[in-house]
Coordinates of N, CA and C and ligand atoms in Angstrom, one line a residue:
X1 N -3.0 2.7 -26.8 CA -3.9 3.3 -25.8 C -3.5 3.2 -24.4
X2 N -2.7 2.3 -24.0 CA -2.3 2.1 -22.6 C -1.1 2.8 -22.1
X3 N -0.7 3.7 -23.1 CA 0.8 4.3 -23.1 C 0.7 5.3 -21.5
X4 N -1.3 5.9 -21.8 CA -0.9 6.9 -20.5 C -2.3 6.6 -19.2
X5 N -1.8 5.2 -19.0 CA -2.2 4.4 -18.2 C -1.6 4.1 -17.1
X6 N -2.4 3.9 -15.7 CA -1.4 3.2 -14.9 C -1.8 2.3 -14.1
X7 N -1.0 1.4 -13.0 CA -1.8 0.6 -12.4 C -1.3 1.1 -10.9
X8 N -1.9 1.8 -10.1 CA -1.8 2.3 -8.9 C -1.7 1.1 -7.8
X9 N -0.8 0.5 -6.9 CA -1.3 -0.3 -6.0 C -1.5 0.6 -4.8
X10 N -2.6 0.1 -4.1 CA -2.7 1.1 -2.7 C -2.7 0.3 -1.5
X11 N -2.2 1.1 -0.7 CA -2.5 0.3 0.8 C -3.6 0.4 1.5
X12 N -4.4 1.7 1.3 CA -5.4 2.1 2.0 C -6.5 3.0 1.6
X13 N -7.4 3.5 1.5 CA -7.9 4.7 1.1 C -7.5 5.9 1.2
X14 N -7.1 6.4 2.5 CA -6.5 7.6 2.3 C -5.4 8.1 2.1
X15 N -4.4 7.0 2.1 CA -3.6 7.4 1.1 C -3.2 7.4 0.2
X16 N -4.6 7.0 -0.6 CA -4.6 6.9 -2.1 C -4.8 8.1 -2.3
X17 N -5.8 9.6 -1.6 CA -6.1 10.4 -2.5 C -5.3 11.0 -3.0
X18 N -3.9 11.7 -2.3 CA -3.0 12.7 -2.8 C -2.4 11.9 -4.1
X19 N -1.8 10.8 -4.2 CA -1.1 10.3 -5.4 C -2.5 10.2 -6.3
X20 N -3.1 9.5 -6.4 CA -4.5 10.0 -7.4 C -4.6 11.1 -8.0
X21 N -4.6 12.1 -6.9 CA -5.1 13.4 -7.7 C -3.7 13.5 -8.7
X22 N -2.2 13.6 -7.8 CA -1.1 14.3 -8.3 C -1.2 13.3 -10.0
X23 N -1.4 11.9 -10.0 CA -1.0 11.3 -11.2 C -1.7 11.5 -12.0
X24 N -3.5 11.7 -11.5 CA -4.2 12.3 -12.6 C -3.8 14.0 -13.5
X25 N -3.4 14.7 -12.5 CA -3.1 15.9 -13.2 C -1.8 15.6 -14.1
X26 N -0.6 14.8 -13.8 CA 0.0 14.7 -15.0 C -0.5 14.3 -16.2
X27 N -1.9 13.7 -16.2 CA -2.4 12.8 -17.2 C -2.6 11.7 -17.4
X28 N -2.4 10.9 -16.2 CA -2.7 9.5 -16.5 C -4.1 8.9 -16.1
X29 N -4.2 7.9 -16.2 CA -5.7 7.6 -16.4 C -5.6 6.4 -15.4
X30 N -5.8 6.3 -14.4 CA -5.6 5.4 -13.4 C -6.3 4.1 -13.0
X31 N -5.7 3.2 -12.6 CA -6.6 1.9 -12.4 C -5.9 1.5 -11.2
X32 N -6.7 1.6 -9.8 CA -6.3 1.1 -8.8 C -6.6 -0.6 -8.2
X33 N -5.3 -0.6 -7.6 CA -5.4 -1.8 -7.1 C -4.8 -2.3 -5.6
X34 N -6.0 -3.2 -5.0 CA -5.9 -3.5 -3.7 C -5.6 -4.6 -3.5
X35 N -3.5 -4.9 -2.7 CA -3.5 -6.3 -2.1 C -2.4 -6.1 -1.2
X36 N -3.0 -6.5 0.1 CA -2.1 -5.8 1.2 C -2.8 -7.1 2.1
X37 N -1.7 -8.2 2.4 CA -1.8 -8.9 3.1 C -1.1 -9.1 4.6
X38 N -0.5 -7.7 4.8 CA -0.1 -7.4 5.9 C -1.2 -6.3 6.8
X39 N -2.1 -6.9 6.3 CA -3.0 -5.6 7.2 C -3.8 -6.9 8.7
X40 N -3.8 -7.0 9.5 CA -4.1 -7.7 10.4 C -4.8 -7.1 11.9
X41 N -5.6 -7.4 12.9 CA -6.5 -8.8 12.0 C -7.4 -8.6 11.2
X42 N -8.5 -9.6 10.8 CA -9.4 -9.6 10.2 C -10.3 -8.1 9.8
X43 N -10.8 -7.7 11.1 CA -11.9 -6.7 11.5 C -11.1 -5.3 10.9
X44 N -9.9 -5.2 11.0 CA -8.9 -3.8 10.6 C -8.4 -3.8 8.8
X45 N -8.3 -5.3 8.3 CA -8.5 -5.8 7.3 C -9.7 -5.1 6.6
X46 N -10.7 -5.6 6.8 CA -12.2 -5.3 6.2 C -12.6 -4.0 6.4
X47 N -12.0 -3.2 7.0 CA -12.2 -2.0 7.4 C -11.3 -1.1 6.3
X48 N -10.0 -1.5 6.5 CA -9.5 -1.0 5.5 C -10.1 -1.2 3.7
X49 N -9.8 -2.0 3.9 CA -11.1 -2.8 2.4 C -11.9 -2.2 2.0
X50 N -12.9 -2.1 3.4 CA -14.5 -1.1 2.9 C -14.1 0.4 2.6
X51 N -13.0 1.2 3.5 CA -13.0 2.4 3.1 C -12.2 2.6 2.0
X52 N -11.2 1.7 1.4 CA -10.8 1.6 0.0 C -11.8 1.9 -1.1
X53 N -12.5 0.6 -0.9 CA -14.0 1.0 -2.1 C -14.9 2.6 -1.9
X54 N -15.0 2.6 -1.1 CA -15.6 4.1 -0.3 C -15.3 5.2 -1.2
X55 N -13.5 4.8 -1.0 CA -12.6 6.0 -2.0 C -12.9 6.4 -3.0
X56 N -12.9 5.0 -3.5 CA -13.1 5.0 -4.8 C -14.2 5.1 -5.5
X57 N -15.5 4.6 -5.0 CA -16.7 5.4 -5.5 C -16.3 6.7 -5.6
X58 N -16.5 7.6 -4.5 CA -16.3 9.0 -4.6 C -15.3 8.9 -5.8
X59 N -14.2 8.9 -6.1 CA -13.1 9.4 -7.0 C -13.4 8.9 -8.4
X60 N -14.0 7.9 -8.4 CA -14.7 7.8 -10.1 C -13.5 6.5 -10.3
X61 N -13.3 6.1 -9.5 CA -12.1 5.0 -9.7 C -12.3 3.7 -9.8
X62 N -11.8 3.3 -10.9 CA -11.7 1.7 -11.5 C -11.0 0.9 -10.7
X63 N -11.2 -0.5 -10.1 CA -10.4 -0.5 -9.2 C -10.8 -2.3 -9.4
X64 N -9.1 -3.0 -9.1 CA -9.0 -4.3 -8.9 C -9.1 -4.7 -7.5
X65 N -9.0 -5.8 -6.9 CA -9.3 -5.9 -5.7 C -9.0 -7.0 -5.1
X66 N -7.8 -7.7 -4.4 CA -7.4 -8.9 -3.6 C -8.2 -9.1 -2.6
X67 N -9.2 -9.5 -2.3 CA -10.0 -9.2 -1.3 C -9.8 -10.3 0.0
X68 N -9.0 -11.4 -0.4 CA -8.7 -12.3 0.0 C -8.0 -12.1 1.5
X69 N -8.2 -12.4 3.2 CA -7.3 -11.9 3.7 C -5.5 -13.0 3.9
X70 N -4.9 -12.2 4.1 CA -3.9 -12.8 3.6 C -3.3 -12.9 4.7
X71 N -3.1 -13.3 5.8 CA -2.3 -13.5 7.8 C -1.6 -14.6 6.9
X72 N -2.0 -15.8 6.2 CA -1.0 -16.9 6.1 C 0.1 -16.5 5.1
X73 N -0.4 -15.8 4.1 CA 0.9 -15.7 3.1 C 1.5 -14.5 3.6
X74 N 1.1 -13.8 4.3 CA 2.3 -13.1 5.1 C 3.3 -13.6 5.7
X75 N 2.9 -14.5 7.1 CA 3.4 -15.0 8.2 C 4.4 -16.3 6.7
X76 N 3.7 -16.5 6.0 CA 4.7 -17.7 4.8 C 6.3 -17.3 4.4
X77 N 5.8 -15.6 4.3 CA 7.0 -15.2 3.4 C 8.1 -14.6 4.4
X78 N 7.5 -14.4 6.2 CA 8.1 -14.2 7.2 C 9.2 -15.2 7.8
X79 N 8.7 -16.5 7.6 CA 10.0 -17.7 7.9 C 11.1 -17.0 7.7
X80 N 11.7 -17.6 8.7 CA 13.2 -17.1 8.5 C 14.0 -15.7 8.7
X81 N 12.7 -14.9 8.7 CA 13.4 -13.5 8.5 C 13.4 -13.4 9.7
X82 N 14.2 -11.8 10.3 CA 13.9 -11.0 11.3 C 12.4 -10.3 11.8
X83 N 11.9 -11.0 12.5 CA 10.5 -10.5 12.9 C 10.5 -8.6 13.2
X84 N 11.5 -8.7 14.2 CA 11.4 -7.6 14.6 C 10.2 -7.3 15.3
X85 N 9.8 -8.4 15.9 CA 8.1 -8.5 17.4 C 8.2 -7.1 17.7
X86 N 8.7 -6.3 18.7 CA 8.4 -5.4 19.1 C 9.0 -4.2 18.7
X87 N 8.9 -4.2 17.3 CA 9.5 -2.4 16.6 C 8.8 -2.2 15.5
X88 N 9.0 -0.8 15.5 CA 7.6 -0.5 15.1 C 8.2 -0.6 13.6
X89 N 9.6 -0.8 13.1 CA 10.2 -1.2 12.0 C 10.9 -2.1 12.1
X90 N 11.1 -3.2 11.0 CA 11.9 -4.2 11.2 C 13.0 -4.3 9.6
X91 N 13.6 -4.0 9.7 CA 14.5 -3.6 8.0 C 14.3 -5.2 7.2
X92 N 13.8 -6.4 7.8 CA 14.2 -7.2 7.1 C 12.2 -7.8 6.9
X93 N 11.6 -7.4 8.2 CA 10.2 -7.6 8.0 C 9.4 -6.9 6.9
X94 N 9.7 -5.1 6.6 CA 9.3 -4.3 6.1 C 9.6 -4.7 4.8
X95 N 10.7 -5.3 4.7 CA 11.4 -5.3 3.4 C 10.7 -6.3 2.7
X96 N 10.5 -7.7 3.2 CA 9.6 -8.4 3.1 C 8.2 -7.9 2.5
X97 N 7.5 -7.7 3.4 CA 6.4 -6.9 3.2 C 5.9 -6.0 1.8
X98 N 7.1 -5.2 2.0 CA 7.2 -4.5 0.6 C 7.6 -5.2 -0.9
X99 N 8.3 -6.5 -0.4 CA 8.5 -7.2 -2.0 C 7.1 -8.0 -2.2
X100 N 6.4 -8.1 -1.0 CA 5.6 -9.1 -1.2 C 4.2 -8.5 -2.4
X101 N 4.0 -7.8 -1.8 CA 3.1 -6.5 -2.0 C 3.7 -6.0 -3.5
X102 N 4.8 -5.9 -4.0 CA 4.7 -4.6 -5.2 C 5.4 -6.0 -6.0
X103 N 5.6 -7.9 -6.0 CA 5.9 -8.0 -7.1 C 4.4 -8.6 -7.5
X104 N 3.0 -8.7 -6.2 CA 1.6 -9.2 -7.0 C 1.2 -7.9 -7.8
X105 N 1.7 -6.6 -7.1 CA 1.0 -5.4 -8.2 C 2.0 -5.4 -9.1
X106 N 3.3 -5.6 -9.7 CA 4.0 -5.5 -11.1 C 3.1 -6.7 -12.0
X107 N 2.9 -7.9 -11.2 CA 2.5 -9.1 -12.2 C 0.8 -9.2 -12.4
X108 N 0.3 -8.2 -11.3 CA -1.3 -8.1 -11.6 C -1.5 -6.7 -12.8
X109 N -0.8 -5.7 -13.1 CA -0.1 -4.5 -14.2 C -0.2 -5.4 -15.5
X110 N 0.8 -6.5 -15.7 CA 1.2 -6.5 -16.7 C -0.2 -7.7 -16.9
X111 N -0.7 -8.6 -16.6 CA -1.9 -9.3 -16.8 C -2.9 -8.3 -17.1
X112 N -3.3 -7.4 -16.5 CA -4.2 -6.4 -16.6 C -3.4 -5.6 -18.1
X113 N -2.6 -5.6 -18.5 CA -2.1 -5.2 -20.2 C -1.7 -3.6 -20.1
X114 N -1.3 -3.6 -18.5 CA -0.5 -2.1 -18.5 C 0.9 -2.3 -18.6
X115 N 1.6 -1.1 -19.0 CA 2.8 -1.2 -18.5 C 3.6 -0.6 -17.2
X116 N 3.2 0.3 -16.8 CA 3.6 1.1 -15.5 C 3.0 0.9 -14.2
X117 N 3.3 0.8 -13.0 CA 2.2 0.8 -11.9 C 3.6 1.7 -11.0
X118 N 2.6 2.2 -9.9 CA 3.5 2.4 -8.7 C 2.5 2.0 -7.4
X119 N 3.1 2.9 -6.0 CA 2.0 2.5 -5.1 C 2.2 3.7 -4.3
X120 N 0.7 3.7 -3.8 CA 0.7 4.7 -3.1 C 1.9 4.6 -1.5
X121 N 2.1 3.9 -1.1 CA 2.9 3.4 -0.3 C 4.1 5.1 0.1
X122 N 4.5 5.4 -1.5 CA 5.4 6.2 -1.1 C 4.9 7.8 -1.2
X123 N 3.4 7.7 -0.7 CA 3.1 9.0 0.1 C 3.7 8.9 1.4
X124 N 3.6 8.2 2.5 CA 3.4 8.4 3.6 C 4.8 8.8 4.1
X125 N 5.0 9.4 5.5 CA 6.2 10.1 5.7 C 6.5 8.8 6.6
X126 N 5.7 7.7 7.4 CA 6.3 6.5 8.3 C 6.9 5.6 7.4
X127 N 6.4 5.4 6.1 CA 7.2 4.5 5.8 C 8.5 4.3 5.6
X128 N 9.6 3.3 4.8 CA 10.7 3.2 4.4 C 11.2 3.4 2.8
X129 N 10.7 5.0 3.1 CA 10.8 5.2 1.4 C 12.1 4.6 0.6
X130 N 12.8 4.6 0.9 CA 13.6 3.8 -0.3 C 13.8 2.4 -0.3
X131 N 13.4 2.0 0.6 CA 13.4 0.4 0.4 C 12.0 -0.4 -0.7
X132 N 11.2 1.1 -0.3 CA 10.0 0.8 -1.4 C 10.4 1.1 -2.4
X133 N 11.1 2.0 -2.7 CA 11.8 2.5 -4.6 C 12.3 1.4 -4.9
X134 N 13.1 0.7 -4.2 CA 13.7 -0.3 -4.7 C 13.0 -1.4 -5.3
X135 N 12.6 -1.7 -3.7 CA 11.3 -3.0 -4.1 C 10.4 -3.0 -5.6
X136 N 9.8 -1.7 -5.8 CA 9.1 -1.3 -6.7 C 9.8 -1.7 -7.9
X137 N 11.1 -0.8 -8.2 CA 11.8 -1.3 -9.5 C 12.3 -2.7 -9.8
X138 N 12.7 -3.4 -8.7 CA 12.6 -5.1 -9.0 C 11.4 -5.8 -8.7
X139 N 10.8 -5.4 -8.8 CA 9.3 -5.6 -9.0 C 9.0 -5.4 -9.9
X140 N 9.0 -4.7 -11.2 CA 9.1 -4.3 -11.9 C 10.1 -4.6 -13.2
X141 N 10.9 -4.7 -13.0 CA 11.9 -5.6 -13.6 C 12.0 -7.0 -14.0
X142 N 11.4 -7.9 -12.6 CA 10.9 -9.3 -12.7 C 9.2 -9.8 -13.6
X143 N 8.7 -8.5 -13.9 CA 7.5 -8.8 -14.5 C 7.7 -8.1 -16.1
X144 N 8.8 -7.3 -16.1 CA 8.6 -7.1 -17.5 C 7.8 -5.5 -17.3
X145 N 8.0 -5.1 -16.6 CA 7.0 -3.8 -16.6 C 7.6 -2.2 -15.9
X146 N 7.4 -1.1 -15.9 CA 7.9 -0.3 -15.2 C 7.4 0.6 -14.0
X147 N 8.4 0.9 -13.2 CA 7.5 1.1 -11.9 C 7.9 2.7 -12.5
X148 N 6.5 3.4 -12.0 CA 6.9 4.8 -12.1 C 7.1 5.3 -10.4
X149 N 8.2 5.9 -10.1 CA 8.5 6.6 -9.0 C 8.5 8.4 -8.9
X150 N 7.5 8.1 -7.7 CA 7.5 9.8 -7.6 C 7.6 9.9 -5.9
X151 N 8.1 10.9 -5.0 CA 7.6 11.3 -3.8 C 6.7 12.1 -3.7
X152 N 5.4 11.2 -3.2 CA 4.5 11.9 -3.0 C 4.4 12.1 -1.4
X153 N 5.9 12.3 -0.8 CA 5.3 12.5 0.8 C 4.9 14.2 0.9
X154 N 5.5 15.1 -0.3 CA 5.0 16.7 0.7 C 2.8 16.4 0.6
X155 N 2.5 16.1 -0.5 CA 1.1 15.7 -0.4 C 0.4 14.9 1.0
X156 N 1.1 14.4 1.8 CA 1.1 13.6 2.6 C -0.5 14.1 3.3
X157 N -0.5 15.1 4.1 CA -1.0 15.9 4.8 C -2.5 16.3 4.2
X158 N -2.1 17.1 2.9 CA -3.5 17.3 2.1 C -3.9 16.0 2.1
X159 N -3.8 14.8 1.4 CA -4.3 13.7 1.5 C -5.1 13.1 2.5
X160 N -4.4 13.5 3.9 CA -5.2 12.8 4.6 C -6.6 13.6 5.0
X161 N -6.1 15.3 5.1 CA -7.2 15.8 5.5 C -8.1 15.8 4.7
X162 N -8.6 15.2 3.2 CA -9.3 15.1 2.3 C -10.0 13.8 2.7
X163 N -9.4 13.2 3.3 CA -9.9 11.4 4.0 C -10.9 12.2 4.6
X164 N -10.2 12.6 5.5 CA -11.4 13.0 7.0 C -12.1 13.4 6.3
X165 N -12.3 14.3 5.6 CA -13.8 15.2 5.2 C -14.5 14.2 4.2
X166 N -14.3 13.2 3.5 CA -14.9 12.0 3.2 C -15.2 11.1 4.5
X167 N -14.8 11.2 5.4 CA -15.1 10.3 6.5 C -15.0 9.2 6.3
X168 N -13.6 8.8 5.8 CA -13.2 7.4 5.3 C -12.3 7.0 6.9
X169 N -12.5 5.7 7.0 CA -12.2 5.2 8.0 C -10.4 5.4 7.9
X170 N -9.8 6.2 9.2 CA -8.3 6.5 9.1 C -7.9 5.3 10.1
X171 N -6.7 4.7 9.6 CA -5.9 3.3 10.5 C -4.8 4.0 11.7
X172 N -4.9 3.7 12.6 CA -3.8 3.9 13.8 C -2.7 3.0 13.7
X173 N -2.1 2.3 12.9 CA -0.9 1.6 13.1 C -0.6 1.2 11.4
X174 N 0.5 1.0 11.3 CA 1.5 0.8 9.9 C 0.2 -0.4 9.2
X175 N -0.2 -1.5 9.8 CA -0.7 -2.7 9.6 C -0.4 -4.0 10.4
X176 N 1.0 -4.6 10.5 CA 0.8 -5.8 10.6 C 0.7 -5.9 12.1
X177 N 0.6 -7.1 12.9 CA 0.0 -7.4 14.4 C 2.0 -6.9 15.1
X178 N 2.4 -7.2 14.4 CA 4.3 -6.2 15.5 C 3.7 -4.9 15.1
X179 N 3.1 -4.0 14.0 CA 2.8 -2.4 14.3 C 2.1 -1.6 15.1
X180 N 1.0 -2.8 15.0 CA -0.3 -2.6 15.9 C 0.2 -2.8 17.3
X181 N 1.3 -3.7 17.9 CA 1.7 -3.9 19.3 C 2.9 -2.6 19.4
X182 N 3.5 -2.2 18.8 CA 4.4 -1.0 18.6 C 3.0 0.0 18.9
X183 N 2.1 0.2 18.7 CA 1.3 1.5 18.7 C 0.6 1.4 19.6
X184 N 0.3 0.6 20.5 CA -0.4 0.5 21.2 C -0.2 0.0 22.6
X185 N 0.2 -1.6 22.7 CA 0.8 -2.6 23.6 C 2.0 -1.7 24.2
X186 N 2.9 -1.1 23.3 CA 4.1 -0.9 24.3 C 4.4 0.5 24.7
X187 N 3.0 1.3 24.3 CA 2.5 2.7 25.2 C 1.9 2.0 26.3
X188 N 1.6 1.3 26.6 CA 0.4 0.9 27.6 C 1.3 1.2 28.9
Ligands
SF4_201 S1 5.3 -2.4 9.9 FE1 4.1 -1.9 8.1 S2 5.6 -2.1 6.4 FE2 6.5 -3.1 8.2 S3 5.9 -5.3 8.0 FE3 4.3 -4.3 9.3 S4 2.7 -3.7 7.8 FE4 4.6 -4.1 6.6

């Protein structure tokens, strides 16, 4: 029964809707899940959080939930790396970020008794689409499970304008506190 199952990880609500819709019309039967410990601070955290569930009422969506906020196990798995403080990408921060994120959704998938997950992650046109394919598949690899990959960036657009007309709370910066100072601090 779980063959056309999936376990969706998301970063946010609105960019969950485009890949939702697109994976439900292939046929899969979706189970979303939220754990993004790069979202910072607190107040943009819970924000994000609440318009996640938001989503997901509206969408009829079954959904797991890290609800925990996470600044420490971010900043944990950051030791050592290239911060990259003031860009709005950091190849070794993002990278980070991204393993951090897709190997708790490969090992929360296969607990939860699926086999497939992906993330909405690779809707958006800012991110680092292939360093998430990658991340995804060794993520995926390390848990015993398969990442399904799709480009959902031409959806990008419809997705969001479907946010707005839900009036789901939209984020101004990638997440972490160097995105938010990239979007903001170093327009000033
Ligand atoms: S810019 Fe975005 S992807 Fe990169 S580390 Fe920050 S939250 Fe993660």
């Amino acid at each position: 029964m779980s063959e056309n199952k999936i376990f969706l990880h998301s970063c946010c609500g609105p960019c969950t809707m485009y890949p939702l819709e697109a994976l439900r019309q292939e046929g899969f039967a979706v189970q979303g899940y939220f754990y993004n410990p790069n979202i910072h601070p607190y107040r943009e955290f819970k924000a994000r959080l609440d318009s996640y569930r938001q989503m997901a009422a509206v969408q009829d969506l079954p959904v797991q939930v890290e609800e925990d906020y996470g600044l420490a196990v971010f900043l944990e798995e950051l030791q050592d790396k290239d911060l990259g403080v003031y860009q709005a990408k950091s190849a070794e921060r993002c990278q980070t970020c991204y393993r951090l994120r897709l190997e708790k959704a490969a090992q929360a998938c296969r607990q939860a008794g699926l086999k497939v997950f992906s993330t909405t992650l690779l809707v958006s046109p800012y991110q680092q689409h292939e360093m998430i394919k990658e991340a995804g598949r060794q993520a995926a690899a390390a848990a015993g499970v398969t990442f399904l990959y799709r480009d959902f960036r031409p959806g990008f657009r419809q997705g969001q304008q479907k946010a707005r007309a839900l009036n789901l709370y939209m984020q101004g910066y990638c997440g972490c506190v160097f995105s938010e100072y990239e979007r903001y601090g170093s327009k000033a």
